[in-house]
Amino acid sequence: MTPEDATLIDWHAFQQARAELGGAFVRILGYFEEDGVKSVAAIEAAMRDKSAAALVRPAHTLKGEARQFGAEPLALAAETIEMIARKCVETHDTPEEALEHVVGLRALYERSLVLLKREASPLVTRRPGGFGRRAAPVFGRA
């Protein structure tokens, strides 16, 4: 994990979501992955088409879902895109101002998702006893 990656997830918010969602957590994180891919693609397509109106919904969706899992920098980027798009819709302008935010969005989404999935993985061992203590032997092993 790079020092920059360390700031991509608010781990307190992540743990809170995990506790609140319980057994549905991994499934809902999977929905975030599926929806996020679609939202990022829709945002990129809307930007290529210079359609402010088409930016609003996927940016709004990505913002809310990212925030739910503690991916705050991703949520802020999506919120910025959404706010620029809404302003452009009101002023009948094209969303060039959002371009710099859209350009980095996919990489930010993908880096955030890797961290979220790594922490949510059942393969991430949470050993009893903590660091430096030997875990109790598993039945059938010496």
PDB file of N, CA, C and O in Angstrom, residues 42-91:
ATOM      1  N   ALA A  42     -20.317   5.401 -17.452  1.00  0.00           N
ATOM      2  CA  ALA A  42     -21.350   6.373 -17.840  1.00  0.00           C
ATOM      3  C   ALA A  42     -20.838   7.805 -17.704  1.00  0.00           C
ATOM      4  O   ALA A  42     -21.137   8.662 -18.551  1.00  0.00           O
ATOM      5  N   ILE A  43     -20.072   8.067 -16.667  1.00  0.00           N
ATOM      6  CA  ILE A  43     -19.486   9.399 -16.473  1.00  0.00           C
ATOM      7  C   ILE A  43     -18.514   9.709 -17.606  1.00  0.00           C
ATOM      8  O   ILE A  43     -18.542  10.802 -18.183  1.00  0.00           O
ATOM      9  N   GLU A  44     -17.660   8.746 -17.937  1.00  0.00           N
ATOM     10  CA  GLU A  44     -16.707   8.953 -19.028  1.00  0.00           C
ATOM     11  C   GLU A  44     -17.428   9.177 -20.357  1.00  0.00           C
ATOM     12  O   GLU A  44     -17.049  10.061 -21.135  1.00  0.00           O
ATOM     13  N   ALA A  45     -18.469   8.389 -20.623  1.00  0.00           N
ATOM     14  CA  ALA A  45     -19.238   8.544 -21.870  1.00  0.00           C
ATOM     15  C   ALA A  45     -19.926   9.908 -21.920  1.00  0.00           C
ATOM     16  O   ALA A  45     -19.916  10.581 -22.966  1.00  0.00           O
ATOM     17  N   ALA A  46     -20.502  10.326 -20.796  1.00  0.00           N
ATOM     18  CA  ALA A  46     -21.175  11.629 -20.745  1.00  0.00           C
ATOM     19  C   ALA A  46     -20.179  12.763 -20.972  1.00  0.00           C
ATOM     20  O   ALA A  46     -20.491  13.752 -21.645  1.00  0.00           O
ATOM     21  N   MET A  47     -18.985  12.589 -20.444  1.00  0.00           N
ATOM     22  CA  MET A  47     -17.960  13.621 -20.633  1.00  0.00           C
ATOM     23  C   MET A  47     -17.540  13.686 -22.095  1.00  0.00           C
ATOM     24  O   MET A  47     -17.393  14.788 -22.645  1.00  0.00           O
ATOM     25  N   ARG A  48     -17.362  12.520 -22.728  1.00  0.00           N
ATOM     26  CA  ARG A  48     -17.026  12.496 -24.154  1.00  0.00           C
ATOM     27  C   ARG A  48     -18.114  13.176 -24.983  1.00  0.00           C
ATOM     28  O   ARG A  48     -17.825  13.872 -25.949  1.00  0.00           O
ATOM     29  N   ASP A  49     -19.373  12.960 -24.577  1.00  0.00           N
ATOM     30  CA  ASP A  49     -20.520  13.559 -25.283  1.00  0.00           C
ATOM     31  C   ASP A  49     -20.769  15.010 -24.865  1.00  0.00           C
ATOM     32  O   ASP A  49     -21.682  15.654 -25.394  1.00  0.00           O
ATOM     33  N   LYS A  50     -20.005  15.476 -23.886  1.00  0.00           N
ATOM     34  CA  LYS A  50     -20.176  16.830 -23.335  1.00  0.00           C
ATOM     35  C   LYS A  50     -21.605  17.058 -22.850  1.00  0.00           C
ATOM     36  O   LYS A  50     -22.179  18.126 -23.011  1.00  0.00           O
ATOM     37  N   SER A  51     -22.154  16.021 -22.207  1.00  0.00           N
ATOM     38  CA  SER A  51     -23.529  16.073 -21.720  1.00  0.00           C
ATOM     39  C   SER A  51     -23.553  16.210 -20.200  1.00  0.00           C
ATOM     40  O   SER A  51     -23.379  15.221 -19.470  1.00  0.00           O
ATOM     41  N   ALA A  52     -23.786  17.409 -19.748  1.00  0.00           N
ATOM     42  CA  ALA A  52     -23.859  17.661 -18.303  1.00  0.00           C
ATOM     43  C   ALA A  52     -24.996  16.869 -17.670  1.00  0.00           C
ATOM     44  O   ALA A  52     -24.838  16.292 -16.592  1.00  0.00           O
ATOM     45  N   ALA A  53     -26.131  16.822 -18.347  1.00  0.00           N
ATOM     46  CA  ALA A  53     -27.295  16.114 -17.793  1.00  0.00           C
ATOM     47  C   ALA A  53     -26.995  14.634 -17.583  1.00  0.00           C
ATOM     48  O   ALA A  53     -27.416  14.039 -16.591  1.00  0.00           O
ATOM     49  N   ALA A  54     -26.249  14.041 -18.499  1.00  0.00           N
ATOM     50  CA  ALA A  54     -25.928  12.612 -18.388  1.00  0.00           C
ATOM     51  C   ALA A  54     -24.861  12.335 -17.325  1.00  0.00           C
ATOM     52  O   ALA A  54     -24.682  11.179 -16.929  1.00  0.00           O
ATOM     53  N   LEU A  55     -24.195  13.351 -16.842  1.00  0.00           N
ATOM     54  CA  LEU A  55     -23.195  13.179 -15.773  1.00  0.00           C
ATOM     55  C   LEU A  55     -23.834  13.070 -14.395  1.00  0.00           C
ATOM     56  O   LEU A  55     -23.292  12.423 -13.504  1.00  0.00           O
ATOM     57  N   VAL A  56     -24.962  13.709 -14.214  1.00  0.00           N
ATOM     58  CA  VAL A  56     -25.525  13.889 -12.873  1.00  0.00           C
ATOM     59  C   VAL A  56     -25.825  12.569 -12.172  1.00  0.00           C
ATOM     60  O   VAL A  56     -25.338  12.320 -11.062  1.00  0.00           O
ATOM     61  N   ARG A  57     -26.630  11.717 -12.766  1.00  0.00           N
ATOM     62  CA  ARG A  57     -27.078  10.500 -12.073  1.00  0.00           C
ATOM     63  C   ARG A  57     -25.932   9.544 -11.742  1.00  0.00           C
ATOM     64  O   ARG A  57     -25.828   9.101 -10.597  1.00  0.00           O
ATOM     65  N   PRO A  58     -25.049   9.190 -12.692  1.00  0.00           N
ATOM     66  CA  PRO A  58     -23.983   8.251 -12.311  1.00  0.00           C
ATOM     67  C   PRO A  58     -23.016   8.845 -11.286  1.00  0.00           C
ATOM     68  O   PRO A  58     -22.520   8.117 -10.414  1.00  0.00           O
ATOM     69  N   ALA A  59     -22.779  10.144 -11.357  1.00  0.00           N
ATOM     70  CA  ALA A  59     -21.906  10.776 -10.356  1.00  0.00           C
ATOM     71  C   ALA A  59     -22.573  10.749  -8.984  1.00  0.00           C
ATOM     72  O   ALA A  59     -21.921  10.456  -7.972  1.00  0.00           O
ATOM     73  N   HIS A  60     -23.865  11.019  -8.952  1.00  0.00           N
ATOM     74  CA  HIS A  60     -24.617  10.990  -7.690  1.00  0.00           C
ATOM     75  C   HIS A  60     -24.615   9.578  -7.092  1.00  0.00           C
ATOM     76  O   HIS A  60     -24.390   9.397  -5.891  1.00  0.00           O
ATOM     77  N   THR A  61     -24.838   8.588  -7.927  1.00  0.00           N
ATOM     78  CA  THR A  61     -24.847   7.189  -7.473  1.00  0.00           C
ATOM     79  C   THR A  61     -23.485   6.784  -6.924  1.00  0.00           C
ATOM     80  O   THR A  61     -23.380   6.204  -5.834  1.00  0.00           O
ATOM     81  N   LEU A  62     -22.434   7.094  -7.674  1.00  0.00           N
ATOM     82  CA  LEU A  62     -21.081   6.736  -7.248  1.00  0.00           C
ATOM     83  C   LEU A  62     -20.731   7.436  -5.942  1.00  0.00           C
ATOM     84  O   LEU A  62     -20.141   6.816  -5.042  1.00  0.00           O
ATOM     85  N   LYS A  63     -21.121   8.677  -5.816  1.00  0.00           N
ATOM     86  CA  LYS A  63     -20.849   9.436  -4.584  1.00  0.00           C
ATOM     87  C   LYS A  63     -21.450   8.743  -3.361  1.00  0.00           C
ATOM     88  O   LYS A  63     -20.765   8.509  -2.360  1.00  0.00           O
ATOM     89  N   GLY A  64     -22.711   8.397  -3.449  1.00  0.00           N
ATOM     90  CA  GLY A  64     -23.390   7.787  -2.305  1.00  0.00           C
ATOM     91  C   GLY A  64     -22.842   6.425  -1.944  1.00  0.00           C
ATOM     92  O   GLY A  64     -22.634   6.116  -0.769  1.00  0.00           O
ATOM     93  N   GLU A  65     -22.599   5.610  -2.948  1.00  0.00           N
ATOM     94  CA  GLU A  65     -22.090   4.266  -2.677  1.00  0.00           C
ATOM     95  C   GLU A  65     -20.668   4.318  -2.137  1.00  0.00           C
ATOM     96  O   GLU A  65     -20.317   3.553  -1.228  1.00  0.00           O
ATOM     97  N   ALA A  66     -19.841   5.183  -2.674  1.00  0.00           N
ATOM     98  CA  ALA A  66     -18.460   5.306  -2.188  1.00  0.00           C
ATOM     99  C   ALA A  66     -18.446   5.771  -0.739  1.00  0.00           C
ATOM    100  O   ALA A  66     -17.707   5.243   0.096  1.00  0.00           O
ATOM    101  N   ARG A  67     -19.283   6.741  -0.443  1.00  0.00           N
ATOM    102  CA  ARG A  67     -19.346   7.278   0.922  1.00  0.00           C
ATOM    103  C   ARG A  67     -19.792   6.197   1.914  1.00  0.00           C
ATOM    104  O   ARG A  67     -19.314   6.133   3.038  1.00  0.00           O
ATOM    105  N   GLN A  68     -20.706   5.330   1.494  1.00  0.00           N
ATOM    106  CA  GLN A  68     -21.206   4.265   2.363  1.00  0.00           C
ATOM    107  C   GLN A  68     -20.071   3.370   2.846  1.00  0.00           C
ATOM    108  O   GLN A  68     -20.089   2.900   3.979  1.00  0.00           O
ATOM    109  N   PHE A  69     -19.066   3.137   1.997  1.00  0.00           N
ATOM    110  CA  PHE A  69     -17.970   2.239   2.356  1.00  0.00           C
ATOM    111  C   PHE A  69     -16.729   2.966   2.851  1.00  0.00           C
ATOM    112  O   PHE A  69     -15.701   2.344   3.084  1.00  0.00           O
ATOM    113  N   GLY A  70     -16.807   4.275   2.989  1.00  0.00           N
ATOM    114  CA  GLY A  70     -15.670   5.027   3.515  1.00  0.00           C
ATOM    115  C   GLY A  70     -14.661   5.445   2.463  1.00  0.00           C
ATOM    116  O   GLY A  70     -13.572   5.886   2.809  1.00  0.00           O
ATOM    117  N   ALA A  71     -15.004   5.325   1.183  1.00  0.00           N
ATOM    118  CA  ALA A  71     -14.104   5.744   0.104  1.00  0.00           C
ATOM    119  C   ALA A  71     -14.310   7.242  -0.139  1.00  0.00           C
ATOM    120  O   ALA A  71     -14.826   7.661  -1.174  1.00  0.00           O
ATOM    121  N   GLU A  72     -13.896   8.018   0.825  1.00  0.00           N
ATOM    122  CA  GLU A  72     -14.217   9.450   0.829  1.00  0.00           C
ATOM    123  C   GLU A  72     -13.579  10.224  -0.325  1.00  0.00           C
ATOM    124  O   GLU A  72     -14.265  11.056  -0.934  1.00  0.00           O
ATOM    125  N   PRO A  73     -12.305  10.030  -0.672  1.00  0.00           N
ATOM    126  CA  PRO A  73     -11.768  10.764  -1.830  1.00  0.00           C
ATOM    127  C   PRO A  73     -12.541  10.457  -3.124  1.00  0.00           C
ATOM    128  O   PRO A  73     -12.781  11.362  -3.928  1.00  0.00           O
ATOM    129  N   LEU A  74     -12.955   9.218  -3.306  1.00  0.00           N
ATOM    130  CA  LEU A  74     -13.765   8.851  -4.460  1.00  0.00           C
ATOM    131  C   LEU A  74     -15.120   9.547  -4.391  1.00  0.00           C
ATOM    132  O   LEU A  74     -15.605  10.088  -5.392  1.00  0.00           O
ATOM    133  N   ALA A  75     -15.737   9.552  -3.228  1.00  0.00           N
ATOM    134  CA  ALA A  75     -17.028  10.222  -3.052  1.00  0.00           C
ATOM    135  C   ALA A  75     -16.904  11.717  -3.334  1.00  0.00           C
ATOM    136  O   ALA A  75     -17.776  12.307  -3.977  1.00  0.00           O
ATOM    137  N   LEU A  76     -15.821  12.336  -2.882  1.00  0.00           N
ATOM    138  CA  LEU A  76     -15.625  13.762  -3.115  1.00  0.00           C
ATOM    139  C   LEU A  76     -15.413  14.067  -4.593  1.00  0.00           C
ATOM    140  O   LEU A  76     -15.930  15.075  -5.103  1.00  0.00           O
ATOM    141  N   ALA A  77     -14.675  13.222  -5.292  1.00  0.00           N
ATOM    142  CA  ALA A  77     -14.474  13.411  -6.736  1.00  0.00           C
ATOM    143  C   ALA A  77     -15.803  13.303  -7.472  1.00  0.00           C
ATOM    144  O   ALA A  77     -16.127  14.128  -8.331  1.00  0.00           O
ATOM    145  N   ALA A  78     -16.591  12.287  -7.126  1.00  0.00           N
ATOM    146  CA  ALA A  78     -17.897  12.107  -7.761  1.00  0.00           C
ATOM    147  C   ALA A  78     -18.820  13.277  -7.423  1.00  0.00           C
ATOM    148  O   ALA A  78     -19.569  13.756  -8.287  1.00  0.00           O
ATOM    149  N   GLU A  79     -18.769  13.746  -6.196  1.00  0.00           N
ATOM    150  CA  GLU A  79     -19.604  14.884  -5.792  1.00  0.00           C
ATOM    151  C   GLU A  79     -19.218  16.150  -6.562  1.00  0.00           C
ATOM    152  O   GLU A  79     -20.092  16.918  -6.985  1.00  0.00           O
ATOM    153  N   THR A  80     -17.938  16.344  -6.754  1.00  0.00           N
ATOM    154  CA  THR A  80     -17.473  17.501  -7.514  1.00  0.00           C
ATOM    155  C   THR A  80     -17.993  17.444  -8.946  1.00  0.00           C
ATOM    156  O   THR A  80     -18.497  18.437  -9.477  1.00  0.00           O
ATOM    157  N   ILE A  81     -17.897  16.270  -9.553  1.00  0.00           N
ATOM    158  CA  ILE A  81     -18.411  16.083 -10.910  1.00  0.00           C
ATOM    159  C   ILE A  81     -19.914  16.348 -10.939  1.00  0.00           C
ATOM    160  O   ILE A  81     -20.422  17.043 -11.830  1.00  0.00           O
ATOM    161  N   GLU A  82     -20.624  15.804  -9.971  1.00  0.00           N
ATOM    162  CA  GLU A  82     -22.073  16.000  -9.907  1.00  0.00           C
ATOM    163  C   GLU A  82     -22.431  17.482  -9.774  1.00  0.00           C
ATOM    164  O   GLU A  82     -23.332  17.983 -10.472  1.00  0.00           O
ATOM    165  N   MET A  83     -21.749  18.201  -8.888  1.00  0.00           N
ATOM    166  CA  MET A  83     -22.068  19.610  -8.670  1.00  0.00           C
ATOM    167  C   MET A  83     -21.761  20.454  -9.911  1.00  0.00           C
ATOM    168  O   MET A  83     -22.536  21.350 -10.269  1.00  0.00           O
ATOM    169  N   ILE A  84     -20.648  20.167 -10.563  1.00  0.00           N
ATOM    170  CA  ILE A  84     -20.315  20.875 -11.805  1.00  0.00           C
ATOM    171  C   ILE A  84     -21.392  20.593 -12.852  1.00  0.00           C
ATOM    172  O   ILE A  84     -21.868  21.505 -13.534  1.00  0.00           O
ATOM    173  N   ALA A  85     -21.781  19.334 -12.973  1.00  0.00           N
ATOM    174  CA  ALA A  85     -22.789  18.946 -13.963  1.00  0.00           C
ATOM    175  C   ALA A  85     -24.120  19.633 -13.675  1.00  0.00           C
ATOM    176  O   ALA A  85     -24.774  20.145 -14.597  1.00  0.00           O
ATOM    177  N   ARG A  86     -24.535  19.651 -12.421  1.00  0.00           N
ATOM    178  CA  ARG A  86     -25.807  20.299 -12.073  1.00  0.00           C
ATOM    179  C   ARG A  86     -25.769  21.798 -12.417  1.00  0.00           C
ATOM    180  O   ARG A  86     -26.746  22.351 -12.941  1.00  0.00           O
ATOM    181  N   LYS A  87     -24.632  22.430 -12.122  1.00  0.00           N
ATOM    182  CA  LYS A  87     -24.496  23.855 -12.453  1.00  0.00           C
ATOM    183  C   LYS A  87     -24.578  24.048 -13.973  1.00  0.00           C
ATOM    184  O   LYS A  87     -25.251  24.975 -14.450  1.00  0.00           O
ATOM    185  N   CYS A  88     -23.933  23.170 -14.715  1.00  0.00           N
ATOM    186  CA  CYS A  88     -23.945  23.277 -16.175  1.00  0.00           C
ATOM    187  C   CYS A  88     -25.341  23.041 -16.752  1.00  0.00           C
ATOM    188  O   CYS A  88     -25.730  23.674 -17.739  1.00  0.00           O
ATOM    189  N   VAL A  89     -26.098  22.141 -16.147  1.00  0.00           N
ATOM    190  CA  VAL A  89     -27.473  21.915 -16.592  1.00  0.00           C
ATOM    191  C   VAL A  89     -28.285  23.191 -16.392  1.00  0.00           C
ATOM    192  O   VAL A  89     -29.038  23.617 -17.285  1.00  0.00           O
ATOM    193  N   GLU A  90     -28.133  23.820 -15.244  1.00  0.00           N
ATOM    194  CA  GLU A  90     -28.878  25.046 -14.944  1.00  0.00           C
ATOM    195  C   GLU A  90     -28.502  26.194 -15.866  1.00  0.00           C
ATOM    196  O   GLU A  90     -29.349  27.005 -16.239  1.00  0.00           O
ATOM    197  N   THR A  91     -27.209  26.264 -16.223  1.00  0.00           N
ATOM    198  CA  THR A  91     -26.736  27.385 -17.047  1.00  0.00           C
ATOM    199  C   THR A  91     -26.678  27.031 -18.534  1.00  0.00           C
ATOM    200  O   THR A  91     -26.223  27.849 -19.331  1.00  0.00           O
TER     201      THR A  91
END
